[in-house]
Short mmCIF file of C-alpha atoms and ligand atoms in Angstrom, two decimals:
data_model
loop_
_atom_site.label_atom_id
_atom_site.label_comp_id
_atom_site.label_asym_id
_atom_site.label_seq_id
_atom_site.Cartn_x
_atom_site.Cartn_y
_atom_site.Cartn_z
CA UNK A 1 -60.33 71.79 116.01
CA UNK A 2 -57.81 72.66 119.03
CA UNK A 3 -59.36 75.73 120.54
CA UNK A 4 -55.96 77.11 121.00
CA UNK A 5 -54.74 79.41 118.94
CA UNK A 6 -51.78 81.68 117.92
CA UNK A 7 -50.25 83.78 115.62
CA UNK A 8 -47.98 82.44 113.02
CA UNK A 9 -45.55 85.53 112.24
CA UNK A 10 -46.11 84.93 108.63
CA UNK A 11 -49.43 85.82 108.76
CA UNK A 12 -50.13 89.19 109.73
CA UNK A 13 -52.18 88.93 112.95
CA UNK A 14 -54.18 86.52 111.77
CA UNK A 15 -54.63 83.72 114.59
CA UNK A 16 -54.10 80.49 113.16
CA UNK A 17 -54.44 77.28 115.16
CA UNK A 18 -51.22 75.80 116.80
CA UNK A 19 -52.52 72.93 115.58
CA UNK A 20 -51.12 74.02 111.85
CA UNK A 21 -47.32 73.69 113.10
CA UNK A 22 -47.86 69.69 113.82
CA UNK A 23 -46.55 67.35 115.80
CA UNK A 24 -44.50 64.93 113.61
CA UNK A 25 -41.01 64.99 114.27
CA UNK A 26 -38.65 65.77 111.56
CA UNK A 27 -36.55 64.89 109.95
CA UNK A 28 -38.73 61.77 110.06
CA UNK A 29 -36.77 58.88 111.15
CA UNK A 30 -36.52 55.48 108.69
CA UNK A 31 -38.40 53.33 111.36
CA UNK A 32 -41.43 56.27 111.55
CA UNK A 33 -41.76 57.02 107.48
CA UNK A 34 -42.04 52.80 107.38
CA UNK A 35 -43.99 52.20 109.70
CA UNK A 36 -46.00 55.73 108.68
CA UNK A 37 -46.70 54.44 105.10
CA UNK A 38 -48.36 50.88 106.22
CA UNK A 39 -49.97 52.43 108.93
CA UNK A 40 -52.06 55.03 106.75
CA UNK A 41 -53.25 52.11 104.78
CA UNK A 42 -54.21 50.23 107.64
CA UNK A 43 -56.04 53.28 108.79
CA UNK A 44 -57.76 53.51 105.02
CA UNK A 45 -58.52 50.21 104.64
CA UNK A 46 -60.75 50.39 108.66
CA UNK A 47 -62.46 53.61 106.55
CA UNK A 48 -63.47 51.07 103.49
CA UNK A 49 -64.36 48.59 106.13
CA UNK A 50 -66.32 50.48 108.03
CA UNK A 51 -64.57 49.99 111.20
CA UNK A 52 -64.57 54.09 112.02
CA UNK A 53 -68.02 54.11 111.43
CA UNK A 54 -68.89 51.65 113.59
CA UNK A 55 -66.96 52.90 116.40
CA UNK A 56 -68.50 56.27 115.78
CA UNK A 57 -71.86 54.63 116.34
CA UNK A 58 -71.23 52.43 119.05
CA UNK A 59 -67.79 53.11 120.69
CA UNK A 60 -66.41 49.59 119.86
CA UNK A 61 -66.76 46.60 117.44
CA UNK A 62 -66.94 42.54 118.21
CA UNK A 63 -64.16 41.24 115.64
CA UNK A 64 -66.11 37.75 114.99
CA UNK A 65 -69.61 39.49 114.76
CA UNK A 66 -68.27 41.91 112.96
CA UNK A 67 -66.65 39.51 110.81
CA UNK A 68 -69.81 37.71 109.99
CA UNK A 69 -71.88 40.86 109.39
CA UNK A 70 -70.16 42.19 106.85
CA UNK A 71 -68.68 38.86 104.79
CA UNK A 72 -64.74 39.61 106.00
CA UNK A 73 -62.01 37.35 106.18
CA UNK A 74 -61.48 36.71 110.02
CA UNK A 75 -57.75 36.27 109.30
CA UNK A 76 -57.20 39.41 107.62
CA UNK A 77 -59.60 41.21 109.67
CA UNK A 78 -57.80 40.57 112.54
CA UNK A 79 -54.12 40.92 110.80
CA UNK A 80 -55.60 45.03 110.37
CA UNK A 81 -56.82 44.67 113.41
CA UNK A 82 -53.27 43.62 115.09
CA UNK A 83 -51.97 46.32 113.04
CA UNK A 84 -53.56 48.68 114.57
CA UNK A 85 -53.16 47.99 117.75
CA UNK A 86 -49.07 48.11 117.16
CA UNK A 87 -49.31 51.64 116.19
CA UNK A 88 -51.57 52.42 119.41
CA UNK A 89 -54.78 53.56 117.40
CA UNK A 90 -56.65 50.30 118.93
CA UNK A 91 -56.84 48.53 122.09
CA UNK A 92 -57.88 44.68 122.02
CA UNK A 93 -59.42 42.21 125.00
CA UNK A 94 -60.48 39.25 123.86
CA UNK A 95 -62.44 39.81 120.69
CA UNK A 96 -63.49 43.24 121.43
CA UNK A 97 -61.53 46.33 119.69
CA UNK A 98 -61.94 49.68 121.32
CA UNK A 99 -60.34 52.80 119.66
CA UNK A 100 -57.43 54.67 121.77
CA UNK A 101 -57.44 58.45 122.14
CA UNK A 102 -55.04 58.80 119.00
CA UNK A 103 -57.49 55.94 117.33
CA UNK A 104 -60.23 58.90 117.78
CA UNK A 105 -58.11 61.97 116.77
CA UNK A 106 -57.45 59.57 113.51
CA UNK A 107 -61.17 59.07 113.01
CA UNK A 108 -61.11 63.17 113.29
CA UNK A 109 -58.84 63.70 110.56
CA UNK A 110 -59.94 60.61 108.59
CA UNK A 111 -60.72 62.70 105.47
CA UNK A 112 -56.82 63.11 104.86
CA UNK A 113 -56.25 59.33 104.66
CA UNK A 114 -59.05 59.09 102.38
CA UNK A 115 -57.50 61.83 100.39
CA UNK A 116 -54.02 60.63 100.46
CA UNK A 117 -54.45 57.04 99.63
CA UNK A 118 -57.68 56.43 98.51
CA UNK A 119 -57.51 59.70 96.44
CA UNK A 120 -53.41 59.86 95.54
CA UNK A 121 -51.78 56.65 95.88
CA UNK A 122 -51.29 56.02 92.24
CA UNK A 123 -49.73 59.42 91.64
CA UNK A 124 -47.32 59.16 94.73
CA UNK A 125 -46.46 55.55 93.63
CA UNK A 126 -45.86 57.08 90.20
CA UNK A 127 -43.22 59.80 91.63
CA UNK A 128 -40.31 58.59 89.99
CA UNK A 129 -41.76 58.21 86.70
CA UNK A 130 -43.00 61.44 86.50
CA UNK A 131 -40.00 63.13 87.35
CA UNK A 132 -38.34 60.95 84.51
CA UNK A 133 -41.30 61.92 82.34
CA UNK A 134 -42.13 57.79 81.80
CA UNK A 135 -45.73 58.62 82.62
CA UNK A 136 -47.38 61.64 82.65
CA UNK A 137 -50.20 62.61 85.06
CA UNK A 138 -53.20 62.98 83.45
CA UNK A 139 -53.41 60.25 80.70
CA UNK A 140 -51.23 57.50 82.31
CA UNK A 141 -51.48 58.29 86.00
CA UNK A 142 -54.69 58.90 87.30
CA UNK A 143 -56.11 59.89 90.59
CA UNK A 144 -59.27 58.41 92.22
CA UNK A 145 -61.45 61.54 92.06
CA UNK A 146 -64.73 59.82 93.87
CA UNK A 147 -61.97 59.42 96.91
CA UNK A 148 -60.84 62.94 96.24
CA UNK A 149 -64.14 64.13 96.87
CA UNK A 150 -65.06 61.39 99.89
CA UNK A 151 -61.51 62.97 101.61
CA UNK A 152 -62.65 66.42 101.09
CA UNK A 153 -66.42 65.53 102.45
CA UNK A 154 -64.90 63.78 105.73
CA UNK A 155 -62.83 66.70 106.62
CA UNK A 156 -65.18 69.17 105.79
CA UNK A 157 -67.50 67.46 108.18
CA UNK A 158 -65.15 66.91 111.08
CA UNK A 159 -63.05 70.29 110.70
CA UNK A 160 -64.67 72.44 108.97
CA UNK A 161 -68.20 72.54 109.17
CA UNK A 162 -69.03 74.66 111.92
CA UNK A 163 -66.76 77.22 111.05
CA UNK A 164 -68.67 77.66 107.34
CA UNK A 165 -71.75 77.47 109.55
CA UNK A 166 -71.01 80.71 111.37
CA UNK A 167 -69.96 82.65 108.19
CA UNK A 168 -72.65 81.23 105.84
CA UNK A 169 -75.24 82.26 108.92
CA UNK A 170 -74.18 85.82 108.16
CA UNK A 171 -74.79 85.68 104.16
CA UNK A 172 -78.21 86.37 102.51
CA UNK A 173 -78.69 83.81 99.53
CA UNK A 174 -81.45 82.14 97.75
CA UNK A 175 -79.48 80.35 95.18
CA UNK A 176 -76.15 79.25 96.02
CA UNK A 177 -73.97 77.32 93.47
CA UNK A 178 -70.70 75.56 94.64
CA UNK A 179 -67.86 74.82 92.12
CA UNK A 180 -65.58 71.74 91.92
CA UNK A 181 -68.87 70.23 94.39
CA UNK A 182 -67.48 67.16 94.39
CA UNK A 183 -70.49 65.52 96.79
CA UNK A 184 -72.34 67.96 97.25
CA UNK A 185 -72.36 66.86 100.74
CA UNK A 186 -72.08 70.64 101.91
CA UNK A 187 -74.28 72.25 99.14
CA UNK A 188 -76.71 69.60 100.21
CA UNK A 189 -76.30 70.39 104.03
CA UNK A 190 -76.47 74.43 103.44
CA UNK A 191 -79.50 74.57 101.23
CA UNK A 192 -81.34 72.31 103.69
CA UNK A 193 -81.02 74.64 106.45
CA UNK A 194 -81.79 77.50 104.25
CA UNK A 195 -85.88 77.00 103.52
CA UNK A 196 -86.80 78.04 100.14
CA UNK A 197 -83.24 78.22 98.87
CA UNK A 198 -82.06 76.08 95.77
CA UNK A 199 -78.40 74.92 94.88
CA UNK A 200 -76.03 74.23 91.76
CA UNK A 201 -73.23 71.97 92.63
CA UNK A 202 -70.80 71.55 89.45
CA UNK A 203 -68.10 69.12 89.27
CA UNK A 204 -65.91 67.79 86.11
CA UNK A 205 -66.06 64.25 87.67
CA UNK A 206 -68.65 62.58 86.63
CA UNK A 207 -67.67 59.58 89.25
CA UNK A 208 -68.43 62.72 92.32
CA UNK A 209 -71.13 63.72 90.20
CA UNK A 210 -72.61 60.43 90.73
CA UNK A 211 -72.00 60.37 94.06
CA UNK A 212 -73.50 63.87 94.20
CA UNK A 213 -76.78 62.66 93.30
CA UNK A 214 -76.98 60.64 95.94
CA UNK A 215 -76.16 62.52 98.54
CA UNK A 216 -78.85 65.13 97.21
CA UNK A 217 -81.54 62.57 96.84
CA UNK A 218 -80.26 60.96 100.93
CA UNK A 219 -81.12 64.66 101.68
CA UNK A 220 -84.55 64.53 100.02
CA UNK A 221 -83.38 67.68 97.61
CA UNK A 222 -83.95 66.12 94.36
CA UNK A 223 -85.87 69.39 93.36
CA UNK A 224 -83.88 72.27 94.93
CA UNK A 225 -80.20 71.08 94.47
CA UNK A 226 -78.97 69.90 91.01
CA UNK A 227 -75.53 68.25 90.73
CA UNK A 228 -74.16 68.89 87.31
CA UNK A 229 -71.19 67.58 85.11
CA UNK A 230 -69.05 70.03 83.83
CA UNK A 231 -66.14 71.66 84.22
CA UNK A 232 -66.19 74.96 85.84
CA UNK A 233 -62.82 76.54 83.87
CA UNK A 234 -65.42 76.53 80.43
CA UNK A 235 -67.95 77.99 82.58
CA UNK A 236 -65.62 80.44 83.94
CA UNK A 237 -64.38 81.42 80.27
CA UNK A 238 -68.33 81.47 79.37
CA UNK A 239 -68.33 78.82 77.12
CA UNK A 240 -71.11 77.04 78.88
CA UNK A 241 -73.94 78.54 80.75
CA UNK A 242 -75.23 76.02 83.48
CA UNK A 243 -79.09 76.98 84.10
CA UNK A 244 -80.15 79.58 86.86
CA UNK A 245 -76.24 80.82 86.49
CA UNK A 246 -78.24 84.16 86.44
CA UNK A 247 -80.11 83.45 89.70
CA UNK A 248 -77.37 82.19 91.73
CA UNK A 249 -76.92 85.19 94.57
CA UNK A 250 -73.87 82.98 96.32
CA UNK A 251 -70.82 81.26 94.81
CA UNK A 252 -69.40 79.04 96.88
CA UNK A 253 -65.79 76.82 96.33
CA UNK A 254 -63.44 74.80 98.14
CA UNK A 255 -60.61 73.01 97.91
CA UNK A 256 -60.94 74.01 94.15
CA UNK A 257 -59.65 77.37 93.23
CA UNK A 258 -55.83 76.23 92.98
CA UNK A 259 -57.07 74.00 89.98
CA UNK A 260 -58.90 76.58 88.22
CA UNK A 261 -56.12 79.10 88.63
CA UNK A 262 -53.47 76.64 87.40
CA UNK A 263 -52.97 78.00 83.91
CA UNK A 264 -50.67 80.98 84.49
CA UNK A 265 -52.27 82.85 81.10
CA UNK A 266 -55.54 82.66 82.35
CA UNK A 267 -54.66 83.13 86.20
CA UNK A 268 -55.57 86.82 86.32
CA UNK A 269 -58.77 86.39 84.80
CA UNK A 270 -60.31 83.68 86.56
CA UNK A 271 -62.05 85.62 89.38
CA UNK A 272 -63.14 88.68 86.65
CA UNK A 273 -64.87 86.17 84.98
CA UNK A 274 -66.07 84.43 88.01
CA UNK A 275 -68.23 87.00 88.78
CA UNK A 276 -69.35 87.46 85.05
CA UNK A 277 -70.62 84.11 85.05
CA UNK A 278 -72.65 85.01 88.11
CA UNK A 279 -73.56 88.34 87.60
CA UNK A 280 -75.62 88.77 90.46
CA UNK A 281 -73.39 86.88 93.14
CA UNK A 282 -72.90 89.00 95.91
CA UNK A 283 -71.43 87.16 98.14
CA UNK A 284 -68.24 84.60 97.31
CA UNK A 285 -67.25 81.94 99.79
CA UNK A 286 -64.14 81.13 98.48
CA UNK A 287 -61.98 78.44 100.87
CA UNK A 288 -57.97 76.54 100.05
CA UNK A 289 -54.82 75.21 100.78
CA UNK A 290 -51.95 77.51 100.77
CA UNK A 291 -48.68 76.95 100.43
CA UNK A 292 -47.48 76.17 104.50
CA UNK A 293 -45.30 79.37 105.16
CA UNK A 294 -41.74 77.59 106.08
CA UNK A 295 -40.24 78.93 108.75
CA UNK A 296 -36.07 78.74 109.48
CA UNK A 297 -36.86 77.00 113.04
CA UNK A 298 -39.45 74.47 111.21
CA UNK A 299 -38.75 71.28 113.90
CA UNK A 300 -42.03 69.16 113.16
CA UNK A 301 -44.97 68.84 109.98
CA UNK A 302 -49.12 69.23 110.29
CA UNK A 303 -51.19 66.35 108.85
CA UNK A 304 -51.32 67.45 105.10
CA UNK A 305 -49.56 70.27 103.89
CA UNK A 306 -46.61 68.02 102.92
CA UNK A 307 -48.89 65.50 100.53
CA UNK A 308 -50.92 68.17 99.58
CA UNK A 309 -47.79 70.00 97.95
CA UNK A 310 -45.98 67.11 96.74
CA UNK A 311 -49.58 65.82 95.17
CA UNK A 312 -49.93 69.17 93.32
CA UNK A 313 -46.28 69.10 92.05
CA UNK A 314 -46.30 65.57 90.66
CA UNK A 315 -49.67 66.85 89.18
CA UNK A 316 -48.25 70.04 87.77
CA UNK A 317 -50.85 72.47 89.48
CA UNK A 318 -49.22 75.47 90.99
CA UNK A 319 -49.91 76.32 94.51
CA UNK A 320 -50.60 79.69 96.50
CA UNK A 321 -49.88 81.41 99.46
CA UNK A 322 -52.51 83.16 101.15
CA UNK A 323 -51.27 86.81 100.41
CA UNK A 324 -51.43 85.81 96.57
CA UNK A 325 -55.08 84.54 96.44
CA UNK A 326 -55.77 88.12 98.73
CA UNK A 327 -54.20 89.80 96.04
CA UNK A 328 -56.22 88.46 93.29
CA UNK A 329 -59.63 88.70 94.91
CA UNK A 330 -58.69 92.31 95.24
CA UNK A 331 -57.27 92.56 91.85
CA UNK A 332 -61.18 91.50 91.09
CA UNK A 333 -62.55 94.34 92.66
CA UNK A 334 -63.86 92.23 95.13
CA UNK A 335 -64.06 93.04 99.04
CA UNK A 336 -61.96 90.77 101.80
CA UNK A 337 -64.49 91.14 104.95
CA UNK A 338 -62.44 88.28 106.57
CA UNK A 339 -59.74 86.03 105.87
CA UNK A 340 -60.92 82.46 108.51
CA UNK A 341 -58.41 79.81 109.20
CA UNK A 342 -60.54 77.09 108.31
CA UNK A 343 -59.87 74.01 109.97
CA UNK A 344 -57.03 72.07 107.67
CA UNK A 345 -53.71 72.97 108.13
CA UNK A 346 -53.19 76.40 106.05
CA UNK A 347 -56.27 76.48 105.12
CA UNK A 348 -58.64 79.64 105.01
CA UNK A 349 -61.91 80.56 104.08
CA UNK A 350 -62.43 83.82 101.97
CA UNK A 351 -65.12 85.65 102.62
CA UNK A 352 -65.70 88.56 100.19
CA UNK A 353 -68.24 90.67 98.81
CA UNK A 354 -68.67 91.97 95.39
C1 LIG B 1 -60.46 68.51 96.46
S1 LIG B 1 -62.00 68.22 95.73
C2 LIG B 1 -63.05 69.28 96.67
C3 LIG B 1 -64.49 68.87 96.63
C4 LIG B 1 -65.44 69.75 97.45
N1 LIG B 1 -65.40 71.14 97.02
C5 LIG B 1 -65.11 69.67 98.92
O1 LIG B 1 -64.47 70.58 99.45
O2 LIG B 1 -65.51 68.68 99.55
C6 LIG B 1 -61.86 69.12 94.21
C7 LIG B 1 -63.03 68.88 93.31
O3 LIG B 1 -62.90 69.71 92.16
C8 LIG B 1 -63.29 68.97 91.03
N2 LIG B 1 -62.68 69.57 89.84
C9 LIG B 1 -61.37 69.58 89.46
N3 LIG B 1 -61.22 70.26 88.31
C10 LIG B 1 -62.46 70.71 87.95
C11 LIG B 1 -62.97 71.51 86.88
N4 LIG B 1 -62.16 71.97 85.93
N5 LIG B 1 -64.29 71.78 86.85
C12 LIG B 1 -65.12 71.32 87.82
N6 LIG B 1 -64.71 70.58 88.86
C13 LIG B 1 -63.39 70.29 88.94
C14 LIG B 1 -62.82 67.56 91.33
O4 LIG B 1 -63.51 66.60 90.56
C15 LIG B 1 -63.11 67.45 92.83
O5 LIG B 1 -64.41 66.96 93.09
#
């Protein structure tokens, strides 16, 4: 994340990174949106391929060996590959690709790729028949949750990590359950650094779930963190009552609470019963999206806020701004000891005390 920092006058002294006002030039020019659409599949498809991976692990790849090692079409390879050196992510000589500076700073923001098109490309294709009401999101648009949940695990590890590490260093917890887990790639991480701690990760995706267990078992934590299906709005409500609910000392969430808070008659009770689902949680790490505050001036967009609002519309899930989620943990009777930017644009970590 850029180190530098100012503060947005929306947000009432609270420093958020420069980096949330973007870079991309609006209004967005034909050529750029074009070119902007095949170029974040280009970009997805080197994530499925493996290509950012392999640069991360040894700086650059050998297209033919490459090629060969992992059963790809040369032609097509290289067709990405040529790709991706027209939009300046990729430098080739001869048959060896190196990644530019902006091919790195994609790598570092790779989770929103894998979010927008792995995780949203049906429901974004589907725009126009939603708004007619053709299809409906939900039964005959779908999004890919697993990718969902692989988007939100890339950025967590690139952007956010190390700020959760510096709050979560400060919080006393022996059981720690995280809701809408989707990997449990950061449940996982946290209770592994934690000796003697245990973890409940639940998720209503049973594709994540999946993909849950296997991140717990690559971590060796078959027996301390348990990845369960179910969806955390009948938990909430008390209709189900996952095991050790009554041990868990931390509650943990991210990237989640605008779904659970998306029915407006329920809205108000959703943290109240938070809390009585955990009734001895002291400590709630609660992190999301807001609403990006628009301001009259507005010249260029962040990575993000603009497909994570349209996303939510064409899904019909409501979105927040950051003084309305205050006001409800407060409404809770729960304590704001900070508010964090937390690395995606308007983004913040809530970290409060019951
Ligand atoms: C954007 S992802 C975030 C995943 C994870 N918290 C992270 O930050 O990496 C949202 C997750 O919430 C899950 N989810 C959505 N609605 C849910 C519900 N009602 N109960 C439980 N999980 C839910 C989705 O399956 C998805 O894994």
């Amino acid at each position: 994340m850029s180190a530098c920092y100012g503060v947005n006058p929306g947000d009432a002294g609270i420093e958020v990174p420069r980096e949330w006002s973007g870079t991309a030039a609006t209004p967005v020019t034909a050529d750029t949106a074009f070119n902007g659409f095949v170029c974040t599949h280009v970009v997805f498809a080197f994530e499925r391929l493996g290509v950012f991976a392999r640069f991360a692990e040894a700086g650059s790849l050998d297209m033919t060996g490459f090629c060969a090692e992992h059963g790809l079409d040369d032609a097509v390879f290289r067709a990405l590959v040529g790709a991706a050196e027209s939009f300046g992510h990729v430098t080739v000589t001869g048959d060896r690709v190196l990644p530019t500076e902006h091919g790195e700073e994609v790598r570092r923001q790779l989770g929103f790729f894998t979010w927008a098109v792995g995780g949203y490309h049906d429901v974004f294709a589907a725009a126009a028949p939603i708004a007619t009401g053709k299809r409906a999101f939900g039964s005959d648009v779908l999004r890919d949750e697993a990718m969902v949940a692989l988007g939100s695990a890339q950025a967590d590890t690139a952007l956010m990590r190390h700020i959760l590490d510096a709050e979560i260093a400060q919080v006393d917890f022996s059981v720690l359950a995280d809701l809408g887990s989707g990997t449990c790639e950061r449940l996982s991480r946290l209770v592994k650094d934690r000796p003697g701690a245990r973890g409940i990760g639940l998720d209503i995706s049973r594709s994540a779930t999946e993909l849950a267990a296997r991140t717990v078992a690559g971590y060796g934590l078959r027996d301390r963190v348990e990845p369960v299906c179910a969806d955390v709005r009948q938990v909430v409500a008390g209709e189900l009552k996952p095991e050790g609910a009554a041990e868990v000392d931390a509650v943990m969430s991210f990237m989640f609470l605008h779904d659970l808070l998306a029915d407006p008659s329920t809205r108000s009770r959703v943290i109240p019963e938070m809390r009585e689902a955990f009734p001895n949680a002291r400590t709630f790490l609660l992190a999301d999206t807001t609403i990006r505050p628009r301001g009259a001036a507005e010249r260029t967009l962040p990575m993000f806020s603009s497909g994570f609002e349209l996303a939510h519309a064409l899904m019909g899930v409501p979105l927040h701004t950051r003084q309305d989620y205050e006001r409800l943990f407060v409404d809770a009777g729960l304590t704001i000891r900070r508010t964090v930017p937390f690395g995606a644009p308007h983004t913040y970590l809530f970290v409060l005390e019951a």
